[in-house]
Short mmCIF file of C-alpha atoms and ligand atoms in Angstrom, two decimals:
data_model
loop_
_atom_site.label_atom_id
_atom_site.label_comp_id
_atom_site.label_asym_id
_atom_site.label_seq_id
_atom_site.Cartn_x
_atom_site.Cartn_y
_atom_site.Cartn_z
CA UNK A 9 -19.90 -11.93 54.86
CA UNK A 10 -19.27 -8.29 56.29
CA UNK A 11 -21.86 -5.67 55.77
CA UNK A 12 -19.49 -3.20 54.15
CA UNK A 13 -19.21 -5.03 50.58
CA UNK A 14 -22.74 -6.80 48.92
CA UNK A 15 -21.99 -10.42 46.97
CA UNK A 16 -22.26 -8.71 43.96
CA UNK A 17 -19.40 -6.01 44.90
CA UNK A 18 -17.02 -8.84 46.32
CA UNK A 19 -18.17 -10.73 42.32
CA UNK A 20 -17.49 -7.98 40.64
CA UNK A 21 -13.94 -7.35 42.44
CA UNK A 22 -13.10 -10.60 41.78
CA UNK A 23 -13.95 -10.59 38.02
CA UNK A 24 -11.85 -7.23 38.24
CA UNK A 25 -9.25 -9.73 39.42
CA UNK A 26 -9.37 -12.11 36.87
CA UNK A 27 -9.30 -10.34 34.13
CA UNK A 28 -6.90 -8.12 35.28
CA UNK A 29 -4.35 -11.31 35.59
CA UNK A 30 -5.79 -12.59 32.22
CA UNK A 31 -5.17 -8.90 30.59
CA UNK A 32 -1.69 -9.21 31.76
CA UNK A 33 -1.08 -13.05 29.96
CA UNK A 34 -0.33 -10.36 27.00
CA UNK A 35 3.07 -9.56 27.33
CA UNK A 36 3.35 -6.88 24.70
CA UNK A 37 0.00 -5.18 23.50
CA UNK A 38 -1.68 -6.84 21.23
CA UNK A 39 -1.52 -3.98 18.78
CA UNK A 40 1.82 -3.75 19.41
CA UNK A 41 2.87 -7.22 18.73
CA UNK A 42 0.80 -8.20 16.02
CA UNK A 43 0.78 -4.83 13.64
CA UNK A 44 2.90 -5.29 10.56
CA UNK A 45 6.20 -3.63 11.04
CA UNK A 46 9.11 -3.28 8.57
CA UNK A 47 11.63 -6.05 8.30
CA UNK A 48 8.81 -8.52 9.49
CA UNK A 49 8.30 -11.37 6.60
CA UNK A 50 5.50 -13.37 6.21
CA UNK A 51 7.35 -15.61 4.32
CA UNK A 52 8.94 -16.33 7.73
CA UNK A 53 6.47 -16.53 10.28
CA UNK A 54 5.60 -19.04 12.68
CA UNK A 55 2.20 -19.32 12.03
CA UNK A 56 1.67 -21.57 15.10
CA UNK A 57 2.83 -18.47 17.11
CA UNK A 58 1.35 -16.24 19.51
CA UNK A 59 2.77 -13.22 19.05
CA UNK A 60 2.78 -11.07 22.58
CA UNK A 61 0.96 -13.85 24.77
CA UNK A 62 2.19 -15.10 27.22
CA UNK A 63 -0.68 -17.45 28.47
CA UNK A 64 -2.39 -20.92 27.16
CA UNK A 65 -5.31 -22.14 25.30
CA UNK A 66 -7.35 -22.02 28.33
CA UNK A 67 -6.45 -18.53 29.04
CA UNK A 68 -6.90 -17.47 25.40
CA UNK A 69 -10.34 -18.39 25.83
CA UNK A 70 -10.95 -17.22 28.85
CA UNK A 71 -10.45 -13.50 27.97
CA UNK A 72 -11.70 -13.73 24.82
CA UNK A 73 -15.28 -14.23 26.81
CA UNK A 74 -14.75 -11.96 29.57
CA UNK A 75 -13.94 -9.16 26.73
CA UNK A 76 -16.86 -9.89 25.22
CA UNK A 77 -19.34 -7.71 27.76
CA UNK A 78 -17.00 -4.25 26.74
CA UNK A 79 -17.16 -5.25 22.94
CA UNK A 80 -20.98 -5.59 22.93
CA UNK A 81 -21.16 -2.56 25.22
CA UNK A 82 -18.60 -0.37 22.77
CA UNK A 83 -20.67 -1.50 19.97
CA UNK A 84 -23.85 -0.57 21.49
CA UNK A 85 -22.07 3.21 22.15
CA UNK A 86 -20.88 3.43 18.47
CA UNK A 87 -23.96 2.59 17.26
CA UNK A 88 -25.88 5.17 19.83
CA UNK A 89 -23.59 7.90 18.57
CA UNK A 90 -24.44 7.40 14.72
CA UNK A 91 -28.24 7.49 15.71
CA UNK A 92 -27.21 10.85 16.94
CA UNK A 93 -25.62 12.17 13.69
CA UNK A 94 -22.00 10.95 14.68
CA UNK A 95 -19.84 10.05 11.53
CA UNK A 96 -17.76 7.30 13.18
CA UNK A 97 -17.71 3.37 11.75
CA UNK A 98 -15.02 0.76 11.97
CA UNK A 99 -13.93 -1.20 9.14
CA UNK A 100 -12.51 -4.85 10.08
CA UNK A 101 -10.69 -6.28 6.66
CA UNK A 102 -10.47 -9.78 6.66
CA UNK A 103 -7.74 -11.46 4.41
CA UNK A 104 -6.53 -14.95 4.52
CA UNK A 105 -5.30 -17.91 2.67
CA UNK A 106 -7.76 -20.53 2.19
CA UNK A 107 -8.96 -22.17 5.55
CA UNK A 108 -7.33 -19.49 7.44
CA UNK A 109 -10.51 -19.12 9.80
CA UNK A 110 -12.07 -15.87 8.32
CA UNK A 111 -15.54 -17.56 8.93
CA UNK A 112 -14.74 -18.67 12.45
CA UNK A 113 -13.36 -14.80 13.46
CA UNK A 114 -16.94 -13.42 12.09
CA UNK A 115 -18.74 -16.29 13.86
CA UNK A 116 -16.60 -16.18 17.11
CA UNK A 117 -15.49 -11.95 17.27
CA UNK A 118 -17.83 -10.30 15.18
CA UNK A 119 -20.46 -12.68 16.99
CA UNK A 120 -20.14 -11.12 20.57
CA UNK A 121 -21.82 -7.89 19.21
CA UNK A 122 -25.55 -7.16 18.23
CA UNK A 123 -25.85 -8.60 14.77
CA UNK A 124 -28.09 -4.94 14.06
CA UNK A 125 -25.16 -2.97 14.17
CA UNK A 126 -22.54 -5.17 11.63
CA UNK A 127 -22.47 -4.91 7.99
CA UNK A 128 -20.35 -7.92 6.55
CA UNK A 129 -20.13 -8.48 3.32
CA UNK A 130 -17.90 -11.21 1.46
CA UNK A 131 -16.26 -10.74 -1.84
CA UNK A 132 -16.04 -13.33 -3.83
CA UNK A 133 -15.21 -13.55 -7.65
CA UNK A 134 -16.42 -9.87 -9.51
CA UNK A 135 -20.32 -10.66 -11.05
CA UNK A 136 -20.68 -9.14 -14.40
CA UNK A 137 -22.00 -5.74 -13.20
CA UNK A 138 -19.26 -5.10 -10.25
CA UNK A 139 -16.91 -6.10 -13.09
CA UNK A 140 -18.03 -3.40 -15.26
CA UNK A 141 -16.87 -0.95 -13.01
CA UNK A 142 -13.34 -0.01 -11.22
CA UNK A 143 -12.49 -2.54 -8.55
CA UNK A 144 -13.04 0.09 -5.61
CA UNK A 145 -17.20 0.55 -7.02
CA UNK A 146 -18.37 -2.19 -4.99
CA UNK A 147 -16.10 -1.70 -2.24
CA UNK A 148 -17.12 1.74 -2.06
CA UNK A 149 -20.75 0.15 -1.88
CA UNK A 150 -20.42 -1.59 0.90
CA UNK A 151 -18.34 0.87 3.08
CA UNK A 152 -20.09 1.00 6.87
CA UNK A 153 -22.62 3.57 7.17
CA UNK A 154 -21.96 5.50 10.86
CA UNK A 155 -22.55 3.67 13.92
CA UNK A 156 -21.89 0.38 12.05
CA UNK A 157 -18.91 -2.15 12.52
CA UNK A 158 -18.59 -3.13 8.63
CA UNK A 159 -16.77 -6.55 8.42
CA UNK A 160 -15.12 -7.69 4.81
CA UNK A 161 -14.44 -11.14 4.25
CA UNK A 162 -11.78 -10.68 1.26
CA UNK A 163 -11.77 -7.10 -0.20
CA UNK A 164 -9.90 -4.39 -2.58
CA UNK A 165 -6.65 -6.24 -1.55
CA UNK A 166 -7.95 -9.54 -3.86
CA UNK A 167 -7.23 -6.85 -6.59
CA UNK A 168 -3.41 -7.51 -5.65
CA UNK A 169 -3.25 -10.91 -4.44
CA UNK A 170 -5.71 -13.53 -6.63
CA UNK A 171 -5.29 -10.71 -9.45
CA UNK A 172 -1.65 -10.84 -9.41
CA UNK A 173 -1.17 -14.58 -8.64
CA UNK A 174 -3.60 -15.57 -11.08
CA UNK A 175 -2.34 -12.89 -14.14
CA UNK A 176 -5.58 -11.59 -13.87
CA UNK A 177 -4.62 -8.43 -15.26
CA UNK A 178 -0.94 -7.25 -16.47
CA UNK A 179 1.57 -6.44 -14.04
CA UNK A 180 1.84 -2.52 -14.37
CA UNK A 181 -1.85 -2.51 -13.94
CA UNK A 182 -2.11 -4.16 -10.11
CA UNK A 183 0.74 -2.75 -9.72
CA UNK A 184 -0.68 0.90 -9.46
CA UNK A 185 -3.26 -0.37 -7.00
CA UNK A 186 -0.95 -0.16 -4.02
CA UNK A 187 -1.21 3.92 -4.60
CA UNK A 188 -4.61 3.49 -5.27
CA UNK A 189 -5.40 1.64 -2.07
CA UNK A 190 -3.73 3.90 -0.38
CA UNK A 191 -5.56 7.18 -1.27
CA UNK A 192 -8.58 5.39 -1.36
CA UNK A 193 -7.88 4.03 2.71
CA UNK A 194 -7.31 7.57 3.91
CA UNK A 195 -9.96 9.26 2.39
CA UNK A 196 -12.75 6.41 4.50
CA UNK A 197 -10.18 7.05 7.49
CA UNK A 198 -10.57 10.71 7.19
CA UNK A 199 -14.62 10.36 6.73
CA UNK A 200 -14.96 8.77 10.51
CA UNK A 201 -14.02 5.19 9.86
CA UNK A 202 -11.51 3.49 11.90
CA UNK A 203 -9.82 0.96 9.85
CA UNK A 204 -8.67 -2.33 11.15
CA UNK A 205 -6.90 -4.81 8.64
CA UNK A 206 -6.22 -8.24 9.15
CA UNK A 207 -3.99 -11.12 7.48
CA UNK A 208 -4.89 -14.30 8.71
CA UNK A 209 -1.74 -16.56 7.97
CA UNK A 210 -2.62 -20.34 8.06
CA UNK A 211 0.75 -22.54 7.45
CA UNK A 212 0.71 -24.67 4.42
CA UNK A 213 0.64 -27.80 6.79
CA UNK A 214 -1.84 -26.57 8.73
CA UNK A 215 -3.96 -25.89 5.61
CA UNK A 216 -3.17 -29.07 4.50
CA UNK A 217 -4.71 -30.67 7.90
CA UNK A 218 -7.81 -28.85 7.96
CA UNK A 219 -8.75 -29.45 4.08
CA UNK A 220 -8.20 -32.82 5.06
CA UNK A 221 -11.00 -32.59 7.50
CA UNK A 222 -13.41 -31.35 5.34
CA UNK A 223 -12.76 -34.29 2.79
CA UNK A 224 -13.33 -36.60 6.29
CA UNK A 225 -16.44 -35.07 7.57
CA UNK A 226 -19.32 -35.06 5.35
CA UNK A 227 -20.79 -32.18 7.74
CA UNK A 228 -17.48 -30.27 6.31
CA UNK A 229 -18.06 -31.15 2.53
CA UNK A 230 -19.81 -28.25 1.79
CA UNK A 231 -16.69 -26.37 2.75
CA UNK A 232 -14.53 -27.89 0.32
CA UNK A 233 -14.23 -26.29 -2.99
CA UNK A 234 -11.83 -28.74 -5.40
CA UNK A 235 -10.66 -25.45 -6.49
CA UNK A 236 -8.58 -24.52 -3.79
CA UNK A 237 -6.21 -26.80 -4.32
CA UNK A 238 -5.01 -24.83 -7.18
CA UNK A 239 -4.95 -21.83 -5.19
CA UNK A 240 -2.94 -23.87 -2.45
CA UNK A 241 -0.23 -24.78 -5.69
CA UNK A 242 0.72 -21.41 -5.56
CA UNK A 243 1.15 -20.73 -1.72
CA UNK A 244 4.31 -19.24 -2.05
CA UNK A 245 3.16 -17.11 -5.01
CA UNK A 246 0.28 -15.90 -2.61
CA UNK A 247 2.97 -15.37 0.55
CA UNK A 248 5.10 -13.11 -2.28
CA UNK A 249 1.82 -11.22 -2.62
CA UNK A 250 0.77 -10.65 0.86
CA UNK A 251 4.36 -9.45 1.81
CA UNK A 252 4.22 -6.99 -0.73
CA UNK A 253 0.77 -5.96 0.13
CA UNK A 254 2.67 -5.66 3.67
CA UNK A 255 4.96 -3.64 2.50
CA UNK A 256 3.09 -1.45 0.23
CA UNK A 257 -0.54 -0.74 2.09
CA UNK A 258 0.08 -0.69 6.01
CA UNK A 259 0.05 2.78 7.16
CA UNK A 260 -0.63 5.12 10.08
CA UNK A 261 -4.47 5.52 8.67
CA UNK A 262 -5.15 1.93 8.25
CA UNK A 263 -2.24 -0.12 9.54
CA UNK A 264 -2.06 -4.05 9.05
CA UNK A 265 -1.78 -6.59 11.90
CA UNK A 266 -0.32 -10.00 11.37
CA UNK A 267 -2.26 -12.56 12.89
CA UNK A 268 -0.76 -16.27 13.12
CA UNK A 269 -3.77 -18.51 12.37
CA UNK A 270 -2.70 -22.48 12.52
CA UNK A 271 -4.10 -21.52 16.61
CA UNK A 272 -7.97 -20.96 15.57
CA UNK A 273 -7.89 -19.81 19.58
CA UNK A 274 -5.34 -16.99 19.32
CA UNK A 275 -6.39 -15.92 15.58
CA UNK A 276 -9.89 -15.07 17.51
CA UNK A 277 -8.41 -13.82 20.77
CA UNK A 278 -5.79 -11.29 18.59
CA UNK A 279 -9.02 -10.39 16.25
CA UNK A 280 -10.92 -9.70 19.15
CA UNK A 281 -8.26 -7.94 21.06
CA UNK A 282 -8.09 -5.27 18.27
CA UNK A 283 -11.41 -4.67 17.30
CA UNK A 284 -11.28 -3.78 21.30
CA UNK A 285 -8.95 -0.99 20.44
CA UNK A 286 -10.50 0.11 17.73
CA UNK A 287 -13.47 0.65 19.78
CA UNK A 288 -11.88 2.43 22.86
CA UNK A 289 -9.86 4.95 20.64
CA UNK A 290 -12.99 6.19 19.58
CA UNK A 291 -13.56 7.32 23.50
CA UNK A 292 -17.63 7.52 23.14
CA UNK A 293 -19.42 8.71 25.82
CA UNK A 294 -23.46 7.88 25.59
CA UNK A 295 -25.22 10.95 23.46
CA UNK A 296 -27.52 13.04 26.00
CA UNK A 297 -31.09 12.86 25.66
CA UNK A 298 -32.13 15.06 23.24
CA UNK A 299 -35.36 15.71 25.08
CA UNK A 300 -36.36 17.46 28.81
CA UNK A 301 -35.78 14.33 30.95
CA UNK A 302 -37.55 15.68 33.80
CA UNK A 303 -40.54 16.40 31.64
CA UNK A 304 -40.71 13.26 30.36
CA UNK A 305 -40.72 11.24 33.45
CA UNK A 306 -43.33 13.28 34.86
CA UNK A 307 -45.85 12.91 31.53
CA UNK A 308 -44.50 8.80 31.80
CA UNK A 309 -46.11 9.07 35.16
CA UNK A 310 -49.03 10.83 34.53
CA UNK A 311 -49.90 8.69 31.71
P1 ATP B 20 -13.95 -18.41 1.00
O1 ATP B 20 -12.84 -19.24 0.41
O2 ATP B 20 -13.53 -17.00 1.31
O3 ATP B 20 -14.68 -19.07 2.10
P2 ATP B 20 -15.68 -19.28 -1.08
O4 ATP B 20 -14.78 -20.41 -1.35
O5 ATP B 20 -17.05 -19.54 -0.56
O6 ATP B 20 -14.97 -18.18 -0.14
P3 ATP B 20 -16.49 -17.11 -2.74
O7 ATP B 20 -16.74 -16.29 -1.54
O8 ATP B 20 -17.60 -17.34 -3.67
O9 ATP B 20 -15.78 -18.50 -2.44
O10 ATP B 20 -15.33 -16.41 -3.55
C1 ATP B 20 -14.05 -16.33 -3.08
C2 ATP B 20 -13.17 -16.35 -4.33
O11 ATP B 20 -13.34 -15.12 -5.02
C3 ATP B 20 -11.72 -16.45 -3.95
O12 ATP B 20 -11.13 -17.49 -4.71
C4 ATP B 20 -11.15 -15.10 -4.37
O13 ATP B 20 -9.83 -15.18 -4.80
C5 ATP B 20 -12.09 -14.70 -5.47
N1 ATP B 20 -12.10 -13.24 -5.67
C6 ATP B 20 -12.40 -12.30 -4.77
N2 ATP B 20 -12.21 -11.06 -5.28
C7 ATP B 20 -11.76 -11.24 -6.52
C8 ATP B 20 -11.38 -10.34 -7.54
N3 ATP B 20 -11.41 -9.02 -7.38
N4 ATP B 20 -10.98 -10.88 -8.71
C9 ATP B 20 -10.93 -12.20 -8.88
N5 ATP B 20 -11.28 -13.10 -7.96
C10 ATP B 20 -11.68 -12.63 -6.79
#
């Protein structure tokens, strides 16, 4: 080896290299490719797709991992900056169909980053008290705090999809939600918190394939819940609802992104790739010490 360049330069140029070609498997950006645009129907989309990519499996993985480093390291900055009285946060809303991988995104994504600085919270059926208040109370709860990456499993948006397919409450009533939503989603966006929303669309085969699993694998029972199969009746009721959601809720503020999710490999990569964004639009440098740094390395010696 030449003296000029130390093994770990010549490593480091070379994983420069290789996730430069890997960056480039994505043919369009992934923001780009997957955000919800008008004219796009959900009722139509391959959900075996991959949007944008170009590469395979293999690839998919592959820069999924070497992401992960920047993730962890943007994290670590966004939480650094709301130690220092920064207001930023990042919301990731996760919405999906039953099976559509929402627990494999927060183990596989959300997992790359220091579990200190996530909030996730799942929302499940309203308990008595959140059901005494307005449907945004408990949301408004569990908004991130700054410096935190808050993840929802489910959210305000089951207030116009299970509400709606179920007749949970009359139609004029969810109806005004999409408004409601709205305001609601630009006033956290204008508070500091980057809002990233994501519909995980499984295909009703695929769905079908991986409840099956669960019924094959007692390690999986605990995953199956007989009553999913009645929300899997109404599949197309629930693909009206999401379109319309589509339609109604993505916006400049908080836009939606479409994720195809029968590929449990590109639903994470895509997830990943735009929590990435997220991250670098918020440009954060590290705060400056807040202290004489010269000082203090002299009293660290002394001591
Ligand atoms: P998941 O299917 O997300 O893994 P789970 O099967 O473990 O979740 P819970 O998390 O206990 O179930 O609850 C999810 C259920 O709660 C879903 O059926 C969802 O439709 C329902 N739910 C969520 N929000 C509401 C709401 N605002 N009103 C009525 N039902 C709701």
């Amino acid at each position: 080896m030449s003296g000029r360049h130390s093994r770990q330069d010549l490593e480091t140029t070379r994983d420069d290299r290789v996730l430069h070609k890997l960056e480039k498997k994505w043919e369009d950006s992934p923001t780009r490719a997957l955000r919800w645009t008008k004219g796009l129907d959900v009722r139509e989309l391959d959900a075996d797709s991959a949007p944008g990519w170009t590469g395979d499996k293999q690839d998919g993985e592959a820069l999924l991992a070497a992401h992960a480093e920047e993730l962890s390291e943007l994290q670590e900055r966004l939480f650094a900056d709301g130690r220092s009285g920064g207001s930023r946060s990042v919301l990731l809303v996760l919405q999906g169909f039953d099976t559509a991988g929402k627990g494999g995104i927060v183990r596989h994504v959300v997992g790359l980053v220091d579990p200190q600085g996530v909030e996730h919270r799942a929302f499940g059926v309203p308990t008595a008290e959140e059901a005494s208040h307005g449907y945004l109370w408990r949301i408004r709860n569990a908004l991130p705090r700054p410096g935190y990456i808050g993840v929802f499993d489910r959210s305000h948006y089951e207030q116009v999809l299970v509400v709606r397919v179920d007749g949970l409450e009359p139609e004029e009533e969810w109806r005004a939600h999409y408004d409601e939503i709205n305001d609601f989603e630009a006033e956290v966006a204008d508070s500091g918190t980057t809002i990233v929303k994501v519909a995980l669309i499984v295909s009703k085969e695929e769905q079908k394939a991986r409840l099956a699993e669960r019924l094959e694998r007692p390690d999986k029972y605990w995953k199956y819940n007989p009553g999913d199969l009645a929300a899997r009746a109404k599949f197309g009721d629930y693909l009206d609802a999401y379109q319309e959601v589509l339609e109604r809720t993505s916006t400049d503020l908080a836009p939606w992104f479409v994720v195809p999710a029968d590929k449990k490999w590109f639903a994470r990569l895509a997830v990943t790739e735009l929590l990435l964004h997220a991250l670098r639009s918020l440009d954060l440098g590290w705060p400056p010490a807040t202290f004489d740094v010269e000082e203090q390395r002299k009293l660290l010696a002394e001591s």
